[in-house]
mmCIF file of N, CA and C in Angstrom:
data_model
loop_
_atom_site.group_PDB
_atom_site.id
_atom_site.type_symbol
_atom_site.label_atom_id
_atom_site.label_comp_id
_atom_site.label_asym_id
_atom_site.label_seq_id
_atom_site.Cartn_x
_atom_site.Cartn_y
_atom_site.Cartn_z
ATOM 1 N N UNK J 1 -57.731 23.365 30.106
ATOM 2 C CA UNK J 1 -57.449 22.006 29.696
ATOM 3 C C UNK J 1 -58.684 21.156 29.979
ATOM 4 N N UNK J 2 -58.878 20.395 28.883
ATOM 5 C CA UNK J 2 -60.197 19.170 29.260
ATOM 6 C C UNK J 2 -59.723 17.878 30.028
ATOM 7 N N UNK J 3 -60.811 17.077 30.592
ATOM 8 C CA UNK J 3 -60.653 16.473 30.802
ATOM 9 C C UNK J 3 -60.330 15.048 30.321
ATOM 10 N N UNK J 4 -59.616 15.469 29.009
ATOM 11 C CA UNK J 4 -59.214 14.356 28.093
ATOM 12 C C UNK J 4 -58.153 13.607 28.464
ATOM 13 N N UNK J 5 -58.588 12.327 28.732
ATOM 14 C CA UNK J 5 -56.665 11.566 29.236
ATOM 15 C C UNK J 5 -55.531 11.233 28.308
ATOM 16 N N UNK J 6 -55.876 12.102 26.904
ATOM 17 C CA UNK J 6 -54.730 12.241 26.632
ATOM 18 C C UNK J 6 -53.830 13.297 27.384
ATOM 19 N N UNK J 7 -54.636 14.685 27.296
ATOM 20 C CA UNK J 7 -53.344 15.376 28.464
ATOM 21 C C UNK J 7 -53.566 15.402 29.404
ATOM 22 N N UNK J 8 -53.627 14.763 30.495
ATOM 23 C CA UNK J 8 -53.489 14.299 32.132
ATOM 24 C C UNK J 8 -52.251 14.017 32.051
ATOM 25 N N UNK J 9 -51.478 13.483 31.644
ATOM 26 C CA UNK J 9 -49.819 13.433 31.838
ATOM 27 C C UNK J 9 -49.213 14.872 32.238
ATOM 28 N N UNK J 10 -49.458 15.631 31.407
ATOM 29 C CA UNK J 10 -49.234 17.219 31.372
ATOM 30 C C UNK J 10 -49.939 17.812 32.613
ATOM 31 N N UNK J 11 -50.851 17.591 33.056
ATOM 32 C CA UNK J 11 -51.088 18.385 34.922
ATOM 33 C C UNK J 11 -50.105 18.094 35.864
ATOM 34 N N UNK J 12 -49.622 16.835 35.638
ATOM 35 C CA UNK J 12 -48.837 16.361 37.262
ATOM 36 C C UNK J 12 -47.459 17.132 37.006
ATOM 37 N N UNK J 13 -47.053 17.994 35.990
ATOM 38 C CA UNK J 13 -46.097 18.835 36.351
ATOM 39 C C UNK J 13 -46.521 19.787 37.370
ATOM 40 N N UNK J 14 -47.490 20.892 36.763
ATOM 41 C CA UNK J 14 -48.248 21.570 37.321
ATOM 42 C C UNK J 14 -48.547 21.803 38.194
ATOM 43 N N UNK J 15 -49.229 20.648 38.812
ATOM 44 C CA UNK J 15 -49.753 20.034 40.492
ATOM 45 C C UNK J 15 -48.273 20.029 41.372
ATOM 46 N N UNK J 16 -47.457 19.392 40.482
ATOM 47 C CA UNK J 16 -46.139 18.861 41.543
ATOM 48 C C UNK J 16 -45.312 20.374 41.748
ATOM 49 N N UNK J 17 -45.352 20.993 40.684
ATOM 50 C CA UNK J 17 -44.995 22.302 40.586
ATOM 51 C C UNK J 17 -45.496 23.590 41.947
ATOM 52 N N UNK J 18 -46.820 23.268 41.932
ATOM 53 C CA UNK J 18 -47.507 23.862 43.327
ATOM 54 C C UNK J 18 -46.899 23.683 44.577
ATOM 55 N N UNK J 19 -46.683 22.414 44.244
ATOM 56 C CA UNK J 19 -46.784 22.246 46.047
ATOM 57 C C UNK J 19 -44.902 22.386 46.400
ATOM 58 N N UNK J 20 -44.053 21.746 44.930
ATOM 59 C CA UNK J 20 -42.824 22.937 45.729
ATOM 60 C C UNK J 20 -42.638 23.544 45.882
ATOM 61 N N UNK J 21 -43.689 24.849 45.253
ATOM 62 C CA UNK J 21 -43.332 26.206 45.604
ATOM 63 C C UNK J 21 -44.176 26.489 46.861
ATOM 64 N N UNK J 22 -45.397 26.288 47.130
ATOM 65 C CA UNK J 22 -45.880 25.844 48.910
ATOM 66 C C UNK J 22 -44.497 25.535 49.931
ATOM 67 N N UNK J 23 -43.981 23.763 49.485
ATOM 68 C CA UNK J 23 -43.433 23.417 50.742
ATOM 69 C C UNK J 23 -42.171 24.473 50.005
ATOM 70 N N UNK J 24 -41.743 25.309 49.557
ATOM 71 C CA UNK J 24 -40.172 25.971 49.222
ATOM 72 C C UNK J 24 -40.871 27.190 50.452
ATOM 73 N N UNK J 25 -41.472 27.597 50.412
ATOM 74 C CA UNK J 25 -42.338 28.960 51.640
ATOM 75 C C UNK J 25 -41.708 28.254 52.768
ATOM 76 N N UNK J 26 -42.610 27.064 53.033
ATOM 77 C CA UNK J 26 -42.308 26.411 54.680
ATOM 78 C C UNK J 26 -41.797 26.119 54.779
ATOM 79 N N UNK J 27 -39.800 25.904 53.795
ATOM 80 C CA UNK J 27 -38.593 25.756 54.058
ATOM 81 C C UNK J 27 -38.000 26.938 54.347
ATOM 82 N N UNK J 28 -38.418 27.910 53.571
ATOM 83 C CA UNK J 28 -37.380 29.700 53.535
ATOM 84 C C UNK J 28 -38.034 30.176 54.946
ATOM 85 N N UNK J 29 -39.241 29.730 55.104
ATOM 86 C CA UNK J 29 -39.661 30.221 56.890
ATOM 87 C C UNK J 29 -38.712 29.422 57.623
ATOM 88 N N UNK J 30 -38.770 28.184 57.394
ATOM 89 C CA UNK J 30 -37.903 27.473 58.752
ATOM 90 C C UNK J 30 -36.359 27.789 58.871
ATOM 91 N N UNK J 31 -35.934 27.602 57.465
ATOM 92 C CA UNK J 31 -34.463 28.648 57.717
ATOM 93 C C UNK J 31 -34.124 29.384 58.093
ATOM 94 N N UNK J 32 -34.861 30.288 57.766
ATOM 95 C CA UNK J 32 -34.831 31.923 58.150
ATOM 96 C C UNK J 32 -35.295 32.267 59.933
ATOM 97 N N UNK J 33 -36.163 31.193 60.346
ATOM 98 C CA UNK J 33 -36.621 30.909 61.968
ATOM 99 C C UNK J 33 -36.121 29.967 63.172
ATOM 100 N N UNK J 34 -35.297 28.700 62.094
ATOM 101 C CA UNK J 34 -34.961 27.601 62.997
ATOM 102 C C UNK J 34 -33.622 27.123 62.587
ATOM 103 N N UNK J 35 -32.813 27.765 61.786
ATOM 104 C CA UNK J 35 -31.450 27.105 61.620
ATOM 105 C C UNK J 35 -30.436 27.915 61.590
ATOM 106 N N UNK J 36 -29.299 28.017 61.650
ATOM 107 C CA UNK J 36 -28.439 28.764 60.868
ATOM 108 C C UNK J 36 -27.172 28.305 60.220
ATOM 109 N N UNK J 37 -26.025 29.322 59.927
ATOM 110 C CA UNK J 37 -25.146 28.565 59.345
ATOM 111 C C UNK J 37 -25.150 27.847 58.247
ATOM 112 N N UNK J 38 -24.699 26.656 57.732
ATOM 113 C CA UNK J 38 -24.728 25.888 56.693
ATOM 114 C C UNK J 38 -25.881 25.153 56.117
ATOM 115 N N UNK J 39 -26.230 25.159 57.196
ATOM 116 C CA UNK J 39 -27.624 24.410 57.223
ATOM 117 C C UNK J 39 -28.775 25.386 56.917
ATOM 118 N N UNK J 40 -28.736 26.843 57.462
ATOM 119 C CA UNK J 40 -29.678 27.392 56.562
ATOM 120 C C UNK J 40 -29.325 27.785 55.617
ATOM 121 N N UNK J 41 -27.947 28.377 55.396
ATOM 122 C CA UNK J 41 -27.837 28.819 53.483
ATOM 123 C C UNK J 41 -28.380 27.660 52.716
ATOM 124 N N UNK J 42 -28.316 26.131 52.651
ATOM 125 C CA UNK J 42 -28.394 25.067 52.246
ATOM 126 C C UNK J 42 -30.164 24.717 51.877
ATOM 127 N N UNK J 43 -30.298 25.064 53.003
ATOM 128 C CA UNK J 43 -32.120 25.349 53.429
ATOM 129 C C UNK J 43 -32.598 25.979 51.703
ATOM 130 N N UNK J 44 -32.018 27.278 52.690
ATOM 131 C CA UNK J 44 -32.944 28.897 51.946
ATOM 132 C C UNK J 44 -32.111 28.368 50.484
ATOM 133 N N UNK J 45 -31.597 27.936 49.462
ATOM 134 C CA UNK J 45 -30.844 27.804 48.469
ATOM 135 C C UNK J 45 -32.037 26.497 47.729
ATOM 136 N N UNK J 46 -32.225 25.729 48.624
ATOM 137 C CA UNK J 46 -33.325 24.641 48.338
ATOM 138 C C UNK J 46 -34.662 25.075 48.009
ATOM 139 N N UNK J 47 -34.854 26.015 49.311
ATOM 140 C CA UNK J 47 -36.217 26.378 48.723
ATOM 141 C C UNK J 47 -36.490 27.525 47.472
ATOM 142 N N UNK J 48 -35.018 28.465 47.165
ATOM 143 C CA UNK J 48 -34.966 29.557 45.949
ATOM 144 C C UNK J 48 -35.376 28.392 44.563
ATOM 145 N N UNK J 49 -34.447 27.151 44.481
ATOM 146 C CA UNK J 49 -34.493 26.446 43.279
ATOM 147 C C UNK J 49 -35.805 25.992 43.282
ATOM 148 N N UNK J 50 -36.704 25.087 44.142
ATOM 149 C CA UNK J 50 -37.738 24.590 44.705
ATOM 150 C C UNK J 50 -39.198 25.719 44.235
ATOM 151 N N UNK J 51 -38.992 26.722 44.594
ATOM 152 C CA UNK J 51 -40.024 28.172 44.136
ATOM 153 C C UNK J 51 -40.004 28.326 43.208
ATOM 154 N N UNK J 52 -38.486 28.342 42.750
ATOM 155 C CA UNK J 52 -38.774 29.457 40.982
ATOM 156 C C UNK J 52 -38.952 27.987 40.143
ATOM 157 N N UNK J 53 -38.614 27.369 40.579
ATOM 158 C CA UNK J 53 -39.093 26.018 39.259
ATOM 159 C C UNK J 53 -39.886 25.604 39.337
ATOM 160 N N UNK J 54 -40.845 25.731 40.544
ATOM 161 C CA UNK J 54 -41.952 25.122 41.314
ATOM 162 C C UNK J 54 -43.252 26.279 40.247
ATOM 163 N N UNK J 55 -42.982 27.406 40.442
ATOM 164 C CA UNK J 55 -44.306 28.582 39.612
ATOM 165 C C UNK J 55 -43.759 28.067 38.286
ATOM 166 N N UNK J 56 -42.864 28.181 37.632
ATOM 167 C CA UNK J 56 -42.119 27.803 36.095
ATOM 168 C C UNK J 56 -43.097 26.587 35.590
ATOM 169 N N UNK J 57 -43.247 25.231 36.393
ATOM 170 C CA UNK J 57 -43.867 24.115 36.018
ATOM 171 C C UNK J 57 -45.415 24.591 36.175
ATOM 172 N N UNK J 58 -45.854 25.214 37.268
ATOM 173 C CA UNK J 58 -47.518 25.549 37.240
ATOM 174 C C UNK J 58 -47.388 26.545 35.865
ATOM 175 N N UNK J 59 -46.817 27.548 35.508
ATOM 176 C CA UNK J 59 -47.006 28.334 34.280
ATOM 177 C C UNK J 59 -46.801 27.006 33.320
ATOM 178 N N UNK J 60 -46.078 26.595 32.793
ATOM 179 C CA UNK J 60 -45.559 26.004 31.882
ATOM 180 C C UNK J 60 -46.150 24.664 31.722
ATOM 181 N N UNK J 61 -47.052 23.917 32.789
ATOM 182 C CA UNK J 61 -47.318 22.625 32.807
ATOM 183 C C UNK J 61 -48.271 22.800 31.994
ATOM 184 N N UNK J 62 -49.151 23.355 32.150
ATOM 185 C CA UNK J 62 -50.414 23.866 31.552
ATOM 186 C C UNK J 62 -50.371 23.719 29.737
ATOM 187 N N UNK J 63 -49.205 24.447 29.480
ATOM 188 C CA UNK J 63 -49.446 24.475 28.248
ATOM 189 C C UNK J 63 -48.560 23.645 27.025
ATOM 190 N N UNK J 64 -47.865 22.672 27.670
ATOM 191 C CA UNK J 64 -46.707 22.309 26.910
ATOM 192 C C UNK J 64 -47.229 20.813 26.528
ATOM 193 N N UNK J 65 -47.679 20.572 25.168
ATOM 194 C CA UNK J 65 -48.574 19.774 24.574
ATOM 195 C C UNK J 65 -47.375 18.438 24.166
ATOM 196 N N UNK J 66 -46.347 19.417 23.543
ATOM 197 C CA UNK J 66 -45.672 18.570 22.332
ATOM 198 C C UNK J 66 -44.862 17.835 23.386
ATOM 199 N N UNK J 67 -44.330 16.693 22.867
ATOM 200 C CA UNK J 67 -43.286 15.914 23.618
ATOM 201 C C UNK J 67 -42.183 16.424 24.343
ATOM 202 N N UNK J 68 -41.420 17.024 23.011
ATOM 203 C CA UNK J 68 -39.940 17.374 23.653
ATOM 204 C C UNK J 68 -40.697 18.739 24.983
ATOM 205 N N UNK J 69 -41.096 19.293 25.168
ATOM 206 C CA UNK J 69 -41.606 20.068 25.934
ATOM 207 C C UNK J 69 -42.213 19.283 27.274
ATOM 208 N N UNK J 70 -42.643 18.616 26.597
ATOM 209 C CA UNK J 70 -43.350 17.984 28.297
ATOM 210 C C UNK J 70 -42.262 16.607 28.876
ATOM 211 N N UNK J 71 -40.846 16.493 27.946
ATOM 212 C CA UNK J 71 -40.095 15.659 28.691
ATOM 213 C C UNK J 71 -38.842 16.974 29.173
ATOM 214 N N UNK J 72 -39.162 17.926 28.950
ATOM 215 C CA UNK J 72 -38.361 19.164 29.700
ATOM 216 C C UNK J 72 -38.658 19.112 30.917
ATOM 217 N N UNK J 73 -40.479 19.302 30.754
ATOM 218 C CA UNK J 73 -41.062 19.561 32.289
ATOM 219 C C UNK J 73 -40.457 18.613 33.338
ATOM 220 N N UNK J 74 -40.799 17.373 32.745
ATOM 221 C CA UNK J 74 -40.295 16.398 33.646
ATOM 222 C C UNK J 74 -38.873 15.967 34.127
ATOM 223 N N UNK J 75 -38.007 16.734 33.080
ATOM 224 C CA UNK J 75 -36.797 16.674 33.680
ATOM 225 C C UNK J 75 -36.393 17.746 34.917
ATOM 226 N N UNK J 76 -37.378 18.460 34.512
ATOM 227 C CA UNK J 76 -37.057 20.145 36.061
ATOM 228 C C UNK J 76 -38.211 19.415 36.972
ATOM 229 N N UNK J 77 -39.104 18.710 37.034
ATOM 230 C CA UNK J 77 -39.422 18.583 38.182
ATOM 231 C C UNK J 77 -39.024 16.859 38.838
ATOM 232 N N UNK J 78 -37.970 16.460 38.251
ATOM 233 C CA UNK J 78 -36.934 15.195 38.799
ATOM 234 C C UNK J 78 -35.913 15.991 39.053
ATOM 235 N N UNK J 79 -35.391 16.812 38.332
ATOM 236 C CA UNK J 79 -34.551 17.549 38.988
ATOM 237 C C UNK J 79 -34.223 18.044 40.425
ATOM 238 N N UNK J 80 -35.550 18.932 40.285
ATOM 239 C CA UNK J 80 -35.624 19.650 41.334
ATOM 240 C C UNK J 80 -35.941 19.127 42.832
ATOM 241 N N UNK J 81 -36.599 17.952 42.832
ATOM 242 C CA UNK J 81 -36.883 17.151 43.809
ATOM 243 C C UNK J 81 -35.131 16.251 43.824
ATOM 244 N N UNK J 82 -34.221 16.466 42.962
ATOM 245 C CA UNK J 82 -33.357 15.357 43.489
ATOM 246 C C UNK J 82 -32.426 16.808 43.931
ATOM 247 N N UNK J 83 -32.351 17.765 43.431
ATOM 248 C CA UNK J 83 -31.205 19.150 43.371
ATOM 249 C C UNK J 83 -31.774 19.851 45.278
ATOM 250 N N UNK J 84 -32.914 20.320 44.959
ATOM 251 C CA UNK J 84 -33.129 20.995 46.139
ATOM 252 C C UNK J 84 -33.723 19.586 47.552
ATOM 253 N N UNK J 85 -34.127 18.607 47.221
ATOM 254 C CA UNK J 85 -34.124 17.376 48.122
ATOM 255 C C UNK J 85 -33.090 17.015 48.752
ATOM 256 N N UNK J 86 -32.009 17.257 48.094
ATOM 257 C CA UNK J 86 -30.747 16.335 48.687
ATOM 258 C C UNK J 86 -30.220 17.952 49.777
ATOM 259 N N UNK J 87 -30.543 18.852 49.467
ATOM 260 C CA UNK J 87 -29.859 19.934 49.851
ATOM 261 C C UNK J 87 -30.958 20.106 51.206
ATOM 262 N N UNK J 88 -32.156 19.971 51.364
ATOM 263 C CA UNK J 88 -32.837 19.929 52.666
ATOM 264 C C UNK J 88 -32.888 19.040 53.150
ATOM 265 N N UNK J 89 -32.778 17.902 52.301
ATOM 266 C CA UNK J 89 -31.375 16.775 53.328
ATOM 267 C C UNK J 89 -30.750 16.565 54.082
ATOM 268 N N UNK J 90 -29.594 17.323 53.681
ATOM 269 C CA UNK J 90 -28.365 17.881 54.332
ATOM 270 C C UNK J 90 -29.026 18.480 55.023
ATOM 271 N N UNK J 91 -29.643 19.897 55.416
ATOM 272 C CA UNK J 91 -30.033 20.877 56.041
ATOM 273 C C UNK J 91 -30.822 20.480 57.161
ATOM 274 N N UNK J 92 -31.288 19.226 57.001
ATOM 275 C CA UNK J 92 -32.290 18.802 58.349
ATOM 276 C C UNK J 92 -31.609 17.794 58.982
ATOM 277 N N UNK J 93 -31.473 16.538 57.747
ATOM 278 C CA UNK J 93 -30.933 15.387 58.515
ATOM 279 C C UNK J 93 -29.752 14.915 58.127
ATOM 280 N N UNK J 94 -29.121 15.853 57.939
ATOM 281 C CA UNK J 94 -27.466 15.111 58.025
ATOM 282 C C UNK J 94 -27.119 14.214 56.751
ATOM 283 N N UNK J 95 -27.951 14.294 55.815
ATOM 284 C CA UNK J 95 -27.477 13.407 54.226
ATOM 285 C C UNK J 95 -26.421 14.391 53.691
ATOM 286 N N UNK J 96 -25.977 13.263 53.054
ATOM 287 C CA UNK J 96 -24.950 13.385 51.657
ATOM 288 C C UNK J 96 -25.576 14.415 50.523
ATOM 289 N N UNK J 97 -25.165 15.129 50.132
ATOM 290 C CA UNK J 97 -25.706 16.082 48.835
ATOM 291 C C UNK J 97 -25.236 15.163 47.227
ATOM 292 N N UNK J 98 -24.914 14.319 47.808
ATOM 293 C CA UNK J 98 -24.590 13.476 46.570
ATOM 294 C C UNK J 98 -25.568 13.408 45.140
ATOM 295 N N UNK J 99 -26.962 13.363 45.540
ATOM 296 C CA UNK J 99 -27.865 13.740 44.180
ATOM 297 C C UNK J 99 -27.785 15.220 43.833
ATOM 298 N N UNK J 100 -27.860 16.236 44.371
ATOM 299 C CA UNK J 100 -28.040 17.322 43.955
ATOM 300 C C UNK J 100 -26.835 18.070 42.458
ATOM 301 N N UNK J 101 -25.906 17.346 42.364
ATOM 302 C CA UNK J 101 -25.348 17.644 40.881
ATOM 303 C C UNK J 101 -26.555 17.350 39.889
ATOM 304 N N UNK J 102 -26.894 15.701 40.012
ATOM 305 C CA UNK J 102 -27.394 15.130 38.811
ATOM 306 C C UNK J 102 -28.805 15.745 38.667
ATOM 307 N N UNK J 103 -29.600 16.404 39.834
ATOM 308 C CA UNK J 103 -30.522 17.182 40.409
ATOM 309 C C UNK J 103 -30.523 18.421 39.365
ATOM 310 N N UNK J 104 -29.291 19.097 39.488
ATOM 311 C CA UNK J 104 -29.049 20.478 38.746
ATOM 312 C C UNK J 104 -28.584 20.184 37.165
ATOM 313 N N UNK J 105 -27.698 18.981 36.599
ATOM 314 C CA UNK J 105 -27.615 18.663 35.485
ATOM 315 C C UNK J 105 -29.015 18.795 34.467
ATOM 316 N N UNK J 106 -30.220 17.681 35.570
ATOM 317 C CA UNK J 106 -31.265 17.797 34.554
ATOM 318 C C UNK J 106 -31.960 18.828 34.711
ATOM 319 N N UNK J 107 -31.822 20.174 35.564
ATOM 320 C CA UNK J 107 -32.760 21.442 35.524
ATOM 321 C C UNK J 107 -31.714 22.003 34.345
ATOM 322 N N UNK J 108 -30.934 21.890 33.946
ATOM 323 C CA UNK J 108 -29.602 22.745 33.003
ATOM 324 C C UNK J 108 -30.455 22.169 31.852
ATOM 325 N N UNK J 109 -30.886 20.246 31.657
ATOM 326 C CA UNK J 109 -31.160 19.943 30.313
ATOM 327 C C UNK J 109 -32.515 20.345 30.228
ATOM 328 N N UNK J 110 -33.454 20.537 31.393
ATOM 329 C CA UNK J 110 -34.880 20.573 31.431
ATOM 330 C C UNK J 110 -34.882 22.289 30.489
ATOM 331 N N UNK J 111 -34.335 23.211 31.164
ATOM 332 C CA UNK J 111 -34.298 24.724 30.251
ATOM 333 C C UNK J 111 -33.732 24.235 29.035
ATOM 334 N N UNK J 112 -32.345 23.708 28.808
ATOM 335 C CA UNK J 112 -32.260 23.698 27.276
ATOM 336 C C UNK J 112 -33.060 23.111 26.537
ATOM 337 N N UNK J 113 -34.231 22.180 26.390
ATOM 338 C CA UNK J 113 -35.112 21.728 25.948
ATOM 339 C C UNK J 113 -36.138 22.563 25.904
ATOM 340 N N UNK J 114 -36.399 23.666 26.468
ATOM 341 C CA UNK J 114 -37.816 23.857 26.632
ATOM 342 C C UNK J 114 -37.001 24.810 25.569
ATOM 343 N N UNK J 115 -35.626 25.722 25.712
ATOM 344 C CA UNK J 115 -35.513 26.650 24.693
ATOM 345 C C UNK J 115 -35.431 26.329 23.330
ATOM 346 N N UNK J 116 -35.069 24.710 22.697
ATOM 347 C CA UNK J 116 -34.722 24.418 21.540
ATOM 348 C C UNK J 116 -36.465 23.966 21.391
ATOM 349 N N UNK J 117 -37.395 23.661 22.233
ATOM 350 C CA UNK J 117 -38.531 23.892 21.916
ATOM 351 C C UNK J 117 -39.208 25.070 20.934
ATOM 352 N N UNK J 118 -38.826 26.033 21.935
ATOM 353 C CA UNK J 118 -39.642 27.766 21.828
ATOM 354 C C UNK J 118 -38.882 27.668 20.568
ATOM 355 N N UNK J 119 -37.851 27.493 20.176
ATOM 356 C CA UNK J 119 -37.342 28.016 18.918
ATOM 357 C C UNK J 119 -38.165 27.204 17.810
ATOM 358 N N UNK J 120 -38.353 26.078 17.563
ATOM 359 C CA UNK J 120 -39.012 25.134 16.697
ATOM 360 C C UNK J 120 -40.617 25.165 17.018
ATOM 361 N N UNK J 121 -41.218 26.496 17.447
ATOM 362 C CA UNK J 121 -42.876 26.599 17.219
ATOM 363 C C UNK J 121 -42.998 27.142 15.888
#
């Protein structure tokens, strides 16, 4: 990708994509080392969604030019920060999981978009 600011919008999936799958590592360590019970299934469940959507956006940020594609991206990585956020939330400090539906709603619309994408290349 150049350094053209037309697609600079399209990296900060990418970038943001990195580092949840980074901090999703230094959650599945701390679960797996410092919690148990509810609080780590809750953990380790945060950081599974957090990883695999986290590499998904670094693969995928990169190359997704057209609109409906790059408002996918952005719906899995609002998602995922509200789906697996609210759930290490809970897991550390005692919050409400109350975002994590609307969290997982838009990772449900973020894939169906990217697939009614792939179909219309």
């Amino acid at each position: 990708m150049t350094n053209d600011p037309i697609h600079a919008p399209h990296r900060w999936p990418a970038a943001v994509g990195a580092l949840y799958a980074g901090l999703s590592v230094a959650a599945a360590a701390y679960a797996s080392h410092g919690l148990d019970g509810e609080a780590q299934s809750r953990l380790m469940l945060a950081a599974m969604f957090g990883f695999g959507h986290g590499v998904a956006l670094v693969a995928l940020g990169r190359q997704a030019l057209r609109r409906r594609a790059a408002v996918a991206l952005w719906f899995l990585l609002v998602g995922v920060a509200l789906f697996s956020g609210s759930l290490a939330g809970a897991a550390l400090a005692a919050w409400p999981t109350r975002a994590a539906p609307w969290g997982g709603m838009l990772m449900m619309l973020g894939w169906l978009l990217l697939a009614v994408d792939s179909l219309r290349r």
